[in-house]
CSV table of C-alpha atoms in Angstrom, one decimal:
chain,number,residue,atom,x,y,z
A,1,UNK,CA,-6.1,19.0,3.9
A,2,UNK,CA,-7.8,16.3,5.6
A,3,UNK,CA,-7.2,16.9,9.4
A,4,UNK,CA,-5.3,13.7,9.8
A,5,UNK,CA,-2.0,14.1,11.3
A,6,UNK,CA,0.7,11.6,11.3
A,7,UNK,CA,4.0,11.4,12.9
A,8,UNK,CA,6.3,10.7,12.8
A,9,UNK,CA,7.2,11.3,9.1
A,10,UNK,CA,10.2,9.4,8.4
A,11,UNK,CA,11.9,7.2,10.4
A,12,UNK,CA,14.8,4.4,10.1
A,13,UNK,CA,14.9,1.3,12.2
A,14,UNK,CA,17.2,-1.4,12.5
A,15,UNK,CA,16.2,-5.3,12.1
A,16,UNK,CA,14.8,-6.8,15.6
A,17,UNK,CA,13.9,-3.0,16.8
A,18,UNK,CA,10.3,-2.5,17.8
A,19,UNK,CA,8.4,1.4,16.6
A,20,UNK,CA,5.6,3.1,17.0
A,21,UNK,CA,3.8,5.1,14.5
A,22,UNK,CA,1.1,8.0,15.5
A,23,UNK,CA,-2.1,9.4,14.3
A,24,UNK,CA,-4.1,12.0,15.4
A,25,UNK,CA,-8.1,11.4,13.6
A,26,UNK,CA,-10.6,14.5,12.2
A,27,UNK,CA,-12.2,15.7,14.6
A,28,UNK,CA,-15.5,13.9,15.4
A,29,UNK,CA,-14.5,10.9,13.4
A,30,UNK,CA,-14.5,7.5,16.1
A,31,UNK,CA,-13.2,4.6,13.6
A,32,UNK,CA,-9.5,4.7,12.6
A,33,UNK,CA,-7.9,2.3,10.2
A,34,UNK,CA,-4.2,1.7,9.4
A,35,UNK,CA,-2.7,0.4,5.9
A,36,UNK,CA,0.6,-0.8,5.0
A,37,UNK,CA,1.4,0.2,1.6
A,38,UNK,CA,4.9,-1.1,-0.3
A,39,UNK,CA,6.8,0.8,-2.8
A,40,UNK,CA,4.6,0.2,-6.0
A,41,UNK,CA,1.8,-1.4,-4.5
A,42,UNK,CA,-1.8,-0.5,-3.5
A,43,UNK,CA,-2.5,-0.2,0.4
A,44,UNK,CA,-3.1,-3.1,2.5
A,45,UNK,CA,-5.3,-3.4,5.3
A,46,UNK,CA,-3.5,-3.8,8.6
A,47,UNK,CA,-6.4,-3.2,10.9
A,48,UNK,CA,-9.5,-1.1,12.3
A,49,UNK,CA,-10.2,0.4,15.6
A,50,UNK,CA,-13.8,1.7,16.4
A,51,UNK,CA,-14.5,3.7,19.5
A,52,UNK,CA,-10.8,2.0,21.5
A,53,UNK,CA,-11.7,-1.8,19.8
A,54,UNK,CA,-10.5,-3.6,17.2
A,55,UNK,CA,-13.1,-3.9,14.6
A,56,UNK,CA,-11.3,-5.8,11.9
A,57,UNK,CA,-8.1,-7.1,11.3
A,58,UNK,CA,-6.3,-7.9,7.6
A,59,UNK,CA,-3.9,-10.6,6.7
A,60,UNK,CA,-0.4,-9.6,9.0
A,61,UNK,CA,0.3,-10.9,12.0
A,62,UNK,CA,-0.2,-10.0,15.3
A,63,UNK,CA,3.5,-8.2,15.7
A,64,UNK,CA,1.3,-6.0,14.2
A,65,UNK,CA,-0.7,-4.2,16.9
A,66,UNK,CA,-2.7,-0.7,17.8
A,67,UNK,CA,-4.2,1.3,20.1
A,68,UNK,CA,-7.2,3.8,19.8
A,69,UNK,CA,-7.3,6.4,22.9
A,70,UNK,CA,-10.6,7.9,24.2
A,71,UNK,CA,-10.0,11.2,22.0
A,72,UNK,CA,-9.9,8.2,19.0
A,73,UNK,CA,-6.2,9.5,18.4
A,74,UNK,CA,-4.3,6.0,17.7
A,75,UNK,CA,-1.1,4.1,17.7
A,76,UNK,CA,0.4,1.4,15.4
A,77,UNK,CA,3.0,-0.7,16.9
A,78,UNK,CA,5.4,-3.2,15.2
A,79,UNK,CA,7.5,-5.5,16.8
A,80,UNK,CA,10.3,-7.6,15.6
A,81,UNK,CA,11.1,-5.4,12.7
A,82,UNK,CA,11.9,-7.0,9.5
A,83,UNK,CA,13.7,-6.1,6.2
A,84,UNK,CA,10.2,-6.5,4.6
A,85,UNK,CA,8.4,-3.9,6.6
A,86,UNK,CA,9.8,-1.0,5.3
A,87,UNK,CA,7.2,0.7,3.6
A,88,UNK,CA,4.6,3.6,3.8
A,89,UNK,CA,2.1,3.4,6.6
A,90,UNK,CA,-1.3,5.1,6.4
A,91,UNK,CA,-3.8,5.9,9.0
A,92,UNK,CA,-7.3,6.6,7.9
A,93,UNK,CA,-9.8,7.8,10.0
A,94,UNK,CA,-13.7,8.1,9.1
A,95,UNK,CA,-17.0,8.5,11.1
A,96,UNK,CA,-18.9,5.2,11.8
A,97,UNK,CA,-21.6,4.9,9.1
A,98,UNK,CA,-24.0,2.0,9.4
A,99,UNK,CA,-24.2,-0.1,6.4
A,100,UNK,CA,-21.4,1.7,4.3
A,101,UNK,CA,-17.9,2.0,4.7
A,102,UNK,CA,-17.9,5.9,4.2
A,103,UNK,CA,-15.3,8.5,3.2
A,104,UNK,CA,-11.8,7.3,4.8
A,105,UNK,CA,-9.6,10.8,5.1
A,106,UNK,CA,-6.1,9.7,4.9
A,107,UNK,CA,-2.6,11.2,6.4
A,108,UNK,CA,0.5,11.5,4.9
A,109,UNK,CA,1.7,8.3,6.4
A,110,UNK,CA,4.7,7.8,8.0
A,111,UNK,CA,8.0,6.1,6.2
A,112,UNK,CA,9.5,3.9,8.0
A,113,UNK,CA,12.9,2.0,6.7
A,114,UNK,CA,14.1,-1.3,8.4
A,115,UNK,CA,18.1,-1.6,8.0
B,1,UNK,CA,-7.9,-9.7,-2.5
B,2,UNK,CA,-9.5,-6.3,-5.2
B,3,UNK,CA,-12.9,-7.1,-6.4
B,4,UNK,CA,-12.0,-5.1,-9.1
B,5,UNK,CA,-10.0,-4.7,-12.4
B,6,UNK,CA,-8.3,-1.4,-13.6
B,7,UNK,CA,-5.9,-0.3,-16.8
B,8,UNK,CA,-2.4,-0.3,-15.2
B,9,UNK,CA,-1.8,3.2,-17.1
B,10,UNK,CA,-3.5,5.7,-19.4
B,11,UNK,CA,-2.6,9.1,-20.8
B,12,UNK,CA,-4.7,12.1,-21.2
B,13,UNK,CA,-3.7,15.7,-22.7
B,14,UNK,CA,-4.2,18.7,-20.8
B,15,UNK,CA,-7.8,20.0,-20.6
B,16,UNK,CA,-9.6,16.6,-22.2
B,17,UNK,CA,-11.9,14.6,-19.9
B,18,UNK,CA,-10.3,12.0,-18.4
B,19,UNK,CA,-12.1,8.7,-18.6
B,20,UNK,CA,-10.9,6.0,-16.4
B,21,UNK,CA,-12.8,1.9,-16.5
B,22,UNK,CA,-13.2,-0.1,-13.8
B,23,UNK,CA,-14.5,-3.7,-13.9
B,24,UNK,CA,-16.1,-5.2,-11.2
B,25,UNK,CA,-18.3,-8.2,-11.9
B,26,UNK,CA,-18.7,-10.1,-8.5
B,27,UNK,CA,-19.6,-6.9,-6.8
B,28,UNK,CA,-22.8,-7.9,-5.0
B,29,UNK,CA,-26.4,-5.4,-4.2
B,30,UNK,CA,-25.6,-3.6,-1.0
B,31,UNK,CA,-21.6,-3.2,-1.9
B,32,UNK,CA,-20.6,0.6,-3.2
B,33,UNK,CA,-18.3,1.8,-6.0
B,34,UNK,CA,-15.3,4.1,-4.5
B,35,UNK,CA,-12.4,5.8,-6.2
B,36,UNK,CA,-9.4,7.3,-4.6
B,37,UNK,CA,-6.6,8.5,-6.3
B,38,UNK,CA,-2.9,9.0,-4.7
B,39,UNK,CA,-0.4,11.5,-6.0
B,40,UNK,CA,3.2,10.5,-5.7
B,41,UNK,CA,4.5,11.1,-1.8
B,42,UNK,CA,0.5,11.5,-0.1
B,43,UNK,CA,-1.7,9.8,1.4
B,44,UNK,CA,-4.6,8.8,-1.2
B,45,UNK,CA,-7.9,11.3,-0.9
B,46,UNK,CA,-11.2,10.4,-2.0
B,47,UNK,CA,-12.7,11.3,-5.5
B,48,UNK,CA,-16.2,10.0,-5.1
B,49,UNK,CA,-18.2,6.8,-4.7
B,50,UNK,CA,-22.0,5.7,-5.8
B,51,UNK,CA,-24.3,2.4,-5.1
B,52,UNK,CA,-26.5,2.8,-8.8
B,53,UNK,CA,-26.9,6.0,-9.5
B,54,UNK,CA,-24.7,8.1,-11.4
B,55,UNK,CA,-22.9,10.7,-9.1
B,56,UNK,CA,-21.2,14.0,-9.5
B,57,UNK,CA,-19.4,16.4,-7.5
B,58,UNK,CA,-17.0,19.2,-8.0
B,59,UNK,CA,-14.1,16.9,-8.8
B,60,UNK,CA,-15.8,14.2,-11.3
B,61,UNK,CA,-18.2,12.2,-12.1
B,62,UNK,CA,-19.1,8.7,-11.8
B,63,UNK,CA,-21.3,6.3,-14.1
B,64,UNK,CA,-22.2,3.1,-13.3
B,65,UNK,CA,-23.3,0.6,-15.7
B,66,UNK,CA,-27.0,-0.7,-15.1
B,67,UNK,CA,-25.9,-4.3,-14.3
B,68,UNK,CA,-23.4,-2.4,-12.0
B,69,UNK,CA,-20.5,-4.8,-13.3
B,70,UNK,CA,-18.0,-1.6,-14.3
B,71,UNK,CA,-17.8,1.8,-14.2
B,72,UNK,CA,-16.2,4.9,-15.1
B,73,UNK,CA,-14.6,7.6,-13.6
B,74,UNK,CA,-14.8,10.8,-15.5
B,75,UNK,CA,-12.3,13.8,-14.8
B,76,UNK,CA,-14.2,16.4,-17.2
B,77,UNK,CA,-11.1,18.7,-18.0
B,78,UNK,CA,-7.9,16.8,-16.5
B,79,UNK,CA,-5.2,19.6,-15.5
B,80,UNK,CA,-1.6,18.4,-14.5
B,81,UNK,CA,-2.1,18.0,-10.8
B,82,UNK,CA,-4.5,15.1,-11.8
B,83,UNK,CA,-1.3,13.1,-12.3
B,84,UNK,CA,-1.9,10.3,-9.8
B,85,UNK,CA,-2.4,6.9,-9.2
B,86,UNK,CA,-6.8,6.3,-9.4
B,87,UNK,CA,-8.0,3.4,-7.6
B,88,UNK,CA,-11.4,1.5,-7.8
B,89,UNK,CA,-12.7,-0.3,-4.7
B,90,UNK,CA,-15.8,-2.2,-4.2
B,91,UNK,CA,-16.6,-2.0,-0.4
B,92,UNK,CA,-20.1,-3.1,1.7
B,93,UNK,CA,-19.3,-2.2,5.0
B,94,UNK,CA,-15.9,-3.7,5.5
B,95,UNK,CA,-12.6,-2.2,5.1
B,96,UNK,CA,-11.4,-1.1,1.6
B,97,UNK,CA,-9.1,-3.0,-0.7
B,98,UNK,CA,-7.0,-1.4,-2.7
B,99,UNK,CA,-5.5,-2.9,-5.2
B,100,UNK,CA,-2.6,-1.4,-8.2
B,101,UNK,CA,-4.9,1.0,-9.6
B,102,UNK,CA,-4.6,2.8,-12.9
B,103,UNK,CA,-1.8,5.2,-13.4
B,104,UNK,CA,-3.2,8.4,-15.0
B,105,UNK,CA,-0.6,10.8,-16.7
B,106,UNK,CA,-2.0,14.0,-17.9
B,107,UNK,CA,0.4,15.3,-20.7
B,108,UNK,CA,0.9,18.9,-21.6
């Protein structure tokens, strides 16, 4: 197991409905990033958060948005749900290492369907 | 976009090594090789990942090609639970990219 908790698990959301997805990071680990990942296709990028700032940001817009708290647990919000945002999301979380991207240690993700 | 090219699928029986290709031509000198793999329903877990050097560790090995444009992921005897999805990433220090990965099937 990773130590990456995610929650919650499953979730169904109507069109126009705004949700929030959680993540709890491995202990010690201060950079948290979030991926969007469609039924048959790799992850995608969403976004990063190092210690509470955003430290890079993929191709979705800014409906998109996140959180990291001072324990580095985080939040992904989306608002304006769409049809097209059903998917799995995945939160990563990793330990800051200069000049590499590192080991990312994912969750489960969380499966969120937009009716 | 992937900075790198994978096999959609491959099949392996039981107890061979697994050897999965990865082509990745542009990748430039400080960028490193990952792998991840995903089976069906979980969040994908790291494998292993090198800058030059081959690497091992108590899942697989990795050889990179002395020009560093491909390399292979070796699963030395590939069991059923290595049924997955195993993706190649290139990655300096910016965020990873997946991208389809190869779909390995490990047949009885």
């Amino acid at each position: 197991e990773t130590g990456v908790t995610q929650s919650p698990t499953h979730l169904i959301k109507t069109r126009g409905q705004q949700v929030t997805l959680r993540c709890s990071s491995q202990s010690g680990h201060n950079t948290v990033s979030w991926y969007q990942q469609a039924l048959g296709q790799g992850p995608q990028f969403i976004f990063q958060y190092y210690r509470e700032e955003e430290n890079g940001r993929g191709n979705f817009p800014p409906r998109f948005s996140g959180l990291q708290f001072p324990n580095y647990s985080s939040e992904l919000n989306v608002n304006a749900l769409e049809l097209d945002d059903s998917a799995l999301y995945l939160c990563a979380s990793s330990p800051m290492v200069r000049g590499a991207t590192g080991e990312l240690f994912f969750g489960e993700g969380s499966r969120l369907t937009v009716l | 976009d992937a900075k790198t090219t994978q096999p959609p699928s491959m099949d392996c029986a039981e107890g061979r090594a697994a050897n999965l290709p990865c082509n990745h031509s542009t990748i430039s000198g400080n960028e490193y090789v990952y792998w991840y793999r995903q089976i069906h329903s979980q969040g994908p877990q790291y494998i292993i990942h090198g800058l030059k050097n081959n690497e091992t560790n108590e899942m697989a090995s990795l050889i990179i090609t002395e020009d560093r444009k491909s390399s292979t992921l070796i699963l030395p005897h590939a069991t059923l639970r290595d049924t997955a999805v195993y993706y190649c990433i290139v990655s300096g220090n910016t965020p990873l990219v997946f991208g389809k990965g190869t779909r390995l099937s490990v047949i009885a």
